[in-house]
Amino acid sequence: MKVHEYQARELLASAGIPVPPARVIESIDDAAGAYKDASRDAGTDLVVVKAQVHAGGRGKAGFVKLVRSASEATDAARFMLSNRMVSVQTGAEGIEVKKLLIAAGVDIAHEYYLAVTTDRATRRNVLIASAEGGVEIEKVAEENPKAIIKTPIHPLMGLQGHQAREVAFKLGMKGKQIGQAVKIMTALAQLYVDKDCTLAEINPLILTPPTADAPDGQLLAIDAKFNFDDNATFRHKDVQAMFDPAEENPGELRAARMGLSYIALDGSIGCLVNGAGLAMATMDIIKHHGGEPANFLDVGGSASEEAVTEAFRIILADGTVKAVLVNIFGGIMRCDIIAQGIINAARNVENTDGSKGFQVPLVVRLEGNKVEAGRELLRAAASDLPTLQAADDLTDAAKKVVGAVG
Ligand code: GDP
Ligand code: MN
């Protein structure tokens, strides 16, 4: 589960990590007032207007804007709330922006990158840090991996003070910066564990220029991203409360409610499969034969008529689907029962135009217990389901479905 930046900032602040004050608005009319408040907080005229969406790359896409007056803030708000944001992380169609963060602007002497995630290779959580933080971090990781410092975290002892200090030194920090950085790194590592995160990221963590009060400058988190383990959110009411359905794919939301695993992709062949491994194999073979999967839909072990009907509805609601491949292995469930379920579902599913019955090509490959009886039922159903084809095996199924989309 992902959350918005403003929610991530609240989490950081609750863990004692310094974050500039900010507020959220949803309407252009509120921009001027929010600008005045943020500017008062900042003690200068510098304020940042930031689109709140579950995708990064906002700065480069023009959806993080530094403004110096209420009218500039209003212009920035108008632009962001009336244009879809297209960034490297969104896909070409972009995403709608519904909320904006209006934050006190800060002067930046340096931008660092700081994150905690889980490293499968070492089977530990890992602190990732770089002195080359900011909007180019992906490029740094690719072109200059030496600039990324990775520190494994002991599962029982957590991030140790000496480890955090060593990272701060490697980042080139000095004087009071070191103590501040150690506090921030330790708090971030603890937050990661406490909230069952899969990613806790601050980018950038910034250093402000020296002042009389703070001659070594001050470290502040000005952007943050948290991802949470969906299997653990049940034990965090505060995390659950941050869920924003408006940021989710509608098909994925609907599937989750039915206990189906559905992931929308950008091809044209809908896939309905039982079991994640079979789903992977199905997508591989579609690609092998020159097609592109439109989704990954796993109905789980049961493949009941109800689950298949809802799965068909979800797949057909995606206008880009040109054909559907059903690939089901009958283990505990018999193929004849599954076939009857598919046939009933195909007859009864509602199309987006209100009509009933499957209209796009539907290729069904069954295997396992009572498969012959299942195929017989599929063949017999072809009279009132003209787009239905039974496949002999997986290769045959892939060829038929790829052929059907042309
Ligand atoms: P992202 O592009 O989605 O990661 O959005 P960020 O919040 O990280 O902002 C992108 C960039 O905008 C940062 O790396 C900074 O360089 C700049 N930026 C954001 N907030 C401020 C601010 O308060 N002051 C200044 N000077 N720059 C900022
Ligand atoms: Mn950022």
XYZ file of C-alpha atoms and ligand atoms in Angstrom:
435
model
C 0.000 0.000 0.000
C 1.214 3.467 -0.919
C 0.420 6.766 0.772
C 0.673 10.422 -0.166
C 3.648 12.602 0.623
C 1.672 14.611 3.182
C 0.868 11.400 5.054
C 4.470 10.243 4.839
C 5.557 13.604 6.263
C 3.169 13.135 9.197
C 4.746 9.762 9.904
C 8.236 11.239 9.793
C 7.235 14.067 12.093
C 5.659 11.608 14.542
C 9.025 9.813 14.703
C 10.834 13.061 15.472
C 12.286 13.642 12.013
C 12.266 17.378 11.202
C 9.899 18.274 8.359
C 8.953 21.799 7.244
C 5.337 22.699 8.112
C 2.750 22.236 5.353
C -0.963 22.004 4.681
C -3.145 20.208 2.130
C -5.656 21.927 -0.159
C -8.091 20.504 -2.705
C -9.311 23.640 -4.404
C -7.679 26.463 -6.366
C -9.560 28.975 -4.208
C -7.645 27.846 -1.131
C -4.212 28.376 -2.683
C -3.799 32.050 -1.791
C -4.713 31.555 1.874
C -2.495 28.487 2.144
C 0.336 30.459 0.546
C 0.057 33.149 3.230
C 0.131 30.582 6.040
C 3.045 28.666 4.513
C 4.989 31.846 3.895
C 4.459 32.889 7.528
C 5.749 29.444 8.604
C 8.744 29.762 6.309
C 9.600 33.251 7.496
C 10.271 34.146 3.833
C 8.198 34.456 0.664
C 9.384 31.023 -0.561
C 6.617 28.388 -0.670
C 6.377 25.041 -2.488
C 3.256 23.787 -4.247
C 3.348 19.995 -4.662
C 0.914 17.598 -6.331
C -0.157 14.802 -3.981
C -0.294 11.615 -6.064
C 0.992 8.100 -5.579
C 3.775 8.566 -8.110
C 7.182 10.149 -8.073
C 9.052 12.194 -10.634
C 6.807 15.164 -9.873
C 9.576 17.745 -9.884
C 10.667 16.914 -13.409
C 7.059 16.772 -14.597
C 6.409 20.357 -13.370
C 4.236 19.258 -10.447
C 6.519 20.620 -7.734
C 6.719 24.393 -8.051
C 8.546 26.992 -6.008
C 6.430 30.136 -5.736
C 7.009 33.562 -4.197
C 3.527 35.109 -4.095
C -0.102 34.203 -3.544
C -0.862 34.718 -7.225
C 2.009 32.423 -8.287
C 0.704 29.832 -5.817
C -2.778 30.131 -7.335
C -1.384 29.721 -10.863
C 0.591 26.642 -9.828
C -2.474 25.184 -8.092
C -4.633 25.838 -11.149
C -2.110 24.131 -13.420
C -1.733 21.066 -11.194
C -5.436 20.582 -10.453
C -6.488 20.945 -14.079
C -3.794 18.890 -15.840
C -3.030 15.208 -15.554
C 0.473 14.564 -14.324
C 2.635 12.531 -16.685
C 5.968 11.490 -15.199
C 8.425 8.634 -15.724
C 6.444 6.734 -13.100
C 2.890 7.186 -14.445
C 2.574 5.936 -18.024
C 1.510 8.128 -20.939
C -2.104 8.661 -19.846
C -0.904 10.263 -16.600
C -2.864 10.661 -13.372
C -5.353 13.165 -12.070
C -4.257 15.405 -9.197
C -6.873 15.995 -6.491
C -4.803 17.300 -3.590
C -1.926 19.719 -3.239
C 0.579 20.197 -0.470
C 1.475 23.794 0.239
C 4.708 23.711 2.210
C 7.037 26.276 3.706
C 9.928 26.591 1.272
C 13.485 26.061 2.431
C 16.877 27.077 1.080
C 18.965 24.105 0.104
C 22.727 23.775 0.509
C 22.776 20.053 -0.273
C 20.374 17.210 -1.184
C 20.890 13.697 0.220
C 19.029 10.457 -0.402
C 18.045 8.231 2.518
C 15.910 5.092 2.528
C 15.266 1.831 4.297
C 14.041 -1.220 2.453
C 14.469 -4.985 2.599
C 17.333 -6.588 0.715
C 16.388 -10.096 -0.332
C 20.001 -10.997 -1.156
C 21.250 -10.433 2.397
C 17.823 -11.152 3.926
C 18.124 -8.013 6.015
C 16.709 -4.573 6.060
C 19.148 -2.163 4.522
C 19.796 1.536 4.947
C 20.509 3.176 1.613
C 22.131 6.601 1.549
C 23.670 8.881 -1.010
C 25.238 12.322 -1.029
C 23.822 12.692 -4.539
C 20.146 12.822 -3.609
C 17.387 14.660 -5.427
C 15.521 14.194 -8.661
C 18.403 12.400 -10.431
C 18.744 9.553 -7.929
C 17.744 6.837 -10.422
C 20.452 8.079 -12.789
C 23.015 8.081 -9.966
C 22.130 4.487 -9.084
C 22.558 3.463 -12.710
C 25.627 5.426 -13.721
C 27.522 5.829 -10.481
C 26.507 2.991 -8.140
C 29.545 3.743 -5.932
C 27.732 6.884 -4.809
C 25.091 4.708 -3.122
C 25.988 3.514 0.379
C 24.229 0.356 1.577
C 24.310 -0.645 5.229
C 22.703 -3.925 6.333
C 20.644 -3.663 9.515
C 20.805 -6.441 12.086
C 17.317 -7.928 12.516
C 17.464 -7.956 16.314
C 19.765 -5.072 17.164
C 18.467 -2.607 14.580
C 20.576 0.143 13.074
C 23.529 0.714 15.412
C 24.770 4.175 16.304
C 28.246 3.459 14.928
C 26.755 2.344 11.615
C 24.702 5.525 11.296
C 27.741 7.675 12.201
C 29.847 5.905 9.581
C 27.190 6.594 6.950
C 27.064 10.263 7.969
C 30.861 10.511 7.583
C 30.703 8.838 4.179
C 28.048 11.353 3.140
C 30.587 14.074 3.930
C 28.713 15.437 6.930
C 30.478 17.260 9.718
C 29.968 18.896 13.120
C 26.345 19.060 14.299
C 25.138 17.492 11.057
C 26.381 14.091 12.238
C 24.215 13.953 15.362
C 21.176 15.144 13.390
C 21.762 12.526 10.670
C 22.197 9.709 13.198
C 18.882 10.646 14.819
C 17.102 10.745 11.460
C 18.571 7.451 10.207
C 17.790 5.667 13.463
C 14.227 6.989 13.523
C 13.653 6.015 9.877
C 14.960 2.470 10.443
C 12.719 2.115 13.507
C 9.675 3.487 11.660
C 10.294 0.983 8.865
C 10.026 -1.918 11.305
C 7.286 -0.489 13.527
C 4.923 0.176 10.621
C 5.725 -2.931 8.534
C 6.980 -0.929 5.598
C 8.461 -2.239 2.386
C 9.965 1.172 1.644
C 10.637 4.229 3.791
C 12.344 6.884 1.716
C 13.380 10.500 2.192
C 14.462 12.149 -1.046
C 15.717 14.684 -0.678
C 16.921 14.967 2.874
C 18.255 18.469 2.673
C 20.872 20.524 4.460
C 20.011 24.190 4.902
C 22.719 26.834 4.451
C 24.555 27.920 7.633
C 22.961 30.591 9.815
C 24.090 32.315 13.001
C 21.876 29.960 15.070
C 22.876 26.832 13.156
C 26.382 27.298 11.758
C 26.435 23.698 10.466
C 23.013 24.059 8.858
C 19.999 21.887 9.557
C 18.869 18.569 8.094
C 15.225 18.432 7.002
C 13.110 15.895 5.141
C 11.326 17.694 2.304
C 9.942 14.707 0.397
C 9.078 11.233 1.611
C 7.591 8.044 0.283
C 6.317 5.054 2.256
C 5.115 1.701 0.980
C 3.528 -0.742 3.406
C 3.294 -4.520 3.393
C -0.345 -5.246 2.457
C -0.235 -8.437 4.508
C 0.487 -6.462 7.657
C -1.726 -3.380 7.386
C -4.388 -5.217 9.399
C -2.326 -4.517 12.504
C -1.912 -0.797 11.842
C -5.157 1.152 12.072
C -3.251 4.396 11.504
C -1.798 3.059 8.252
C -5.174 1.715 7.078
C -6.655 5.151 7.660
C -4.232 6.588 5.104
C -5.591 4.417 2.279
C -6.790 6.551 -0.632
C -9.030 4.556 -3.013
C -8.951 7.414 -5.535
C -5.305 6.530 -6.262
C -6.020 2.864 -6.983
C -6.853 1.178 -10.286
C -10.660 0.583 -10.130
C -10.317 -2.997 -11.407
C -7.685 -3.772 -8.813
C -9.886 -2.363 -6.046
C -12.880 -4.390 -7.172
C -10.804 -7.565 -7.428
C -9.343 -7.050 -3.964
C -12.892 -6.869 -2.545
C -13.621 -10.318 -4.069
C -10.328 -11.774 -2.870
C -9.001 -11.965 -6.431
C -5.470 -10.881 -7.312
C -5.664 -8.563 -10.291
C -2.977 -6.387 -11.784
C -3.753 -4.232 -14.807
C -1.097 -4.278 -17.566
C -1.067 -2.487 -20.920
C -1.545 -5.285 -23.499
C -4.711 -6.558 -25.196
C -5.151 -10.132 -23.919
C -7.049 -10.602 -20.677
C -5.805 -13.551 -18.611
C -7.863 -15.477 -16.105
C -5.803 -18.052 -14.308
C -5.802 -20.015 -11.065
C -2.535 -19.674 -9.205
C 0.189 -17.054 -9.449
C 2.765 -19.430 -10.946
C 0.365 -20.425 -13.701
C -0.374 -16.724 -14.281
C 3.344 -16.051 -14.798
C 3.657 -18.989 -17.194
C 0.544 -17.811 -19.056
C 1.910 -14.312 -19.526
C 5.244 -15.753 -20.677
C 3.652 -17.946 -23.310
C 1.406 -15.135 -24.577
C 4.486 -12.966 -25.016
C 6.394 -15.865 -26.571
C 3.734 -16.088 -29.258
C 3.781 -12.363 -29.913
C 0.880 -11.161 -27.753
C 0.731 -8.752 -24.820
C -1.188 -9.517 -21.616
C -3.746 -6.883 -20.556
C -3.720 -8.040 -16.967
C -2.798 -10.673 -14.469
C -5.892 -12.102 -12.828
C -5.565 -14.940 -10.388
C -8.878 -16.364 -9.155
C -7.032 -18.461 -6.599
C -7.465 -22.124 -5.868
C -11.213 -22.412 -6.156
C -12.203 -20.964 -9.569
C -15.866 -20.963 -8.530
C -18.550 -19.749 -10.946
C -19.043 -16.651 -8.803
C -15.328 -15.821 -8.827
C -15.066 -16.428 -12.580
C -18.113 -14.243 -13.305
C -16.699 -11.366 -11.275
C -13.282 -11.927 -12.898
C -14.896 -11.703 -16.362
C -16.650 -8.473 -15.380
C -13.387 -6.956 -14.217
C -11.546 -8.025 -17.368
C -14.322 -6.836 -19.703
C -14.539 -3.480 -17.924
C -11.044 -2.811 -19.248
C -11.761 -1.397 -22.695
C -8.349 -2.396 -24.065
C -9.081 -6.140 -23.845
C -9.454 -7.674 -27.327
C -9.516 -11.353 -26.318
C -9.459 -13.415 -23.146
C -7.483 -16.494 -22.273
C -8.721 -18.678 -19.443
C -6.062 -21.059 -18.240
C -7.157 -23.242 -15.352
C -5.689 -26.297 -13.775
C -8.257 -28.538 -12.149
C -6.577 -30.072 -9.141
C -8.976 -30.416 -6.259
C -11.769 -28.972 -8.398
C -12.953 -30.997 -11.379
C -12.524 -29.556 -14.880
C -16.125 -30.336 -15.803
C -17.385 -28.243 -12.912
C -14.966 -25.458 -13.803
C -16.013 -25.627 -17.485
C -19.678 -25.324 -16.527
C -18.820 -22.353 -14.323
C -16.940 -20.653 -17.164
C -19.816 -21.299 -19.586
C -22.419 -19.927 -17.173
C -20.235 -16.935 -16.421
C -19.640 -16.286 -20.124
C -23.375 -16.468 -20.834
C -24.371 -14.211 -17.976
C -21.631 -11.620 -17.796
C -22.888 -8.109 -18.538
C -21.075 -6.110 -21.177
C -20.317 -2.431 -20.725
C -23.138 -1.623 -23.216
C -25.641 -3.455 -20.983
C -25.983 -6.567 -23.190
C -25.344 -10.032 -21.794
C -22.938 -12.737 -22.924
C -19.315 -12.821 -23.911
C -18.598 -11.037 -27.175
C -14.802 -10.924 -27.408
C -12.881 -14.081 -28.378
C -12.595 -16.411 -25.382
C -10.015 -19.196 -25.442
C -10.197 -21.758 -22.651
C -7.469 -24.183 -21.744
C -8.262 -26.656 -19.006
C -6.023 -29.357 -17.658
C -6.250 -31.854 -14.843
C -8.996 -33.858 -13.167
C -11.911 -34.766 -15.569
C -10.446 -32.639 -18.343
C -12.111 -34.577 -21.176
C -15.565 -34.019 -19.714
C -14.703 -30.352 -19.295
C -13.605 -29.929 -22.918
C -16.725 -31.745 -24.101
C -18.890 -29.213 -22.253
C -16.924 -26.311 -23.786
C -17.344 -27.708 -27.308
C -21.066 -28.225 -26.740
C -21.473 -24.639 -25.528
C -20.001 -23.189 -28.721
C -23.486 -23.000 -30.306
C -24.634 -20.105 -28.109
C -21.157 -18.797 -27.295
C -19.695 -18.372 -30.790
C -16.526 -16.652 -29.579
C -15.626 -19.544 -27.276
C -12.802 -21.863 -28.315
C -11.479 -24.801 -26.323
C -7.709 -25.249 -26.565
C -5.858 -28.575 -26.492
C -2.865 -27.352 -24.541
C -1.097 -24.193 -23.464
C 0.733 -23.615 -26.752
C -2.474 -24.125 -28.711
C -4.248 -21.717 -26.351
C -1.585 -19.048 -26.755
C -1.629 -19.372 -30.550
C -5.425 -19.182 -30.663
C -5.690 -16.138 -28.425
C -2.827 -14.266 -30.113
C -4.408 -15.133 -33.465
C -7.749 -13.780 -32.253
C -6.342 -10.318 -31.500
C -4.570 -10.304 -34.876
P 9.707 14.547 -6.617
O 10.274 15.117 -7.878
O 8.357 13.933 -6.843
O 10.635 13.612 -5.953
O 9.443 15.804 -5.620
P 10.360 16.475 -4.489
O 9.489 16.899 -3.384
O 11.515 15.629 -4.136
O 10.869 17.815 -5.199
C 11.728 17.787 -6.302
C 12.818 18.811 -6.142
O 12.273 20.102 -5.962
C 13.717 18.599 -4.930
O 14.734 17.658 -5.196
C 14.256 19.994 -4.717
O 15.386 20.223 -5.536
C 13.127 20.892 -5.176
N 12.405 21.382 -3.977
C 11.356 20.809 -3.347
N 11.013 21.526 -2.244
C 11.862 22.560 -2.181
C 12.039 23.669 -1.283
O 11.357 23.851 -0.256
N 13.036 24.560 -1.560
C 13.854 24.421 -2.657
N 14.817 25.300 -2.830
N 13.725 23.398 -3.513
C 12.757 22.497 -3.289
Mn 11.562 13.452 -4.147
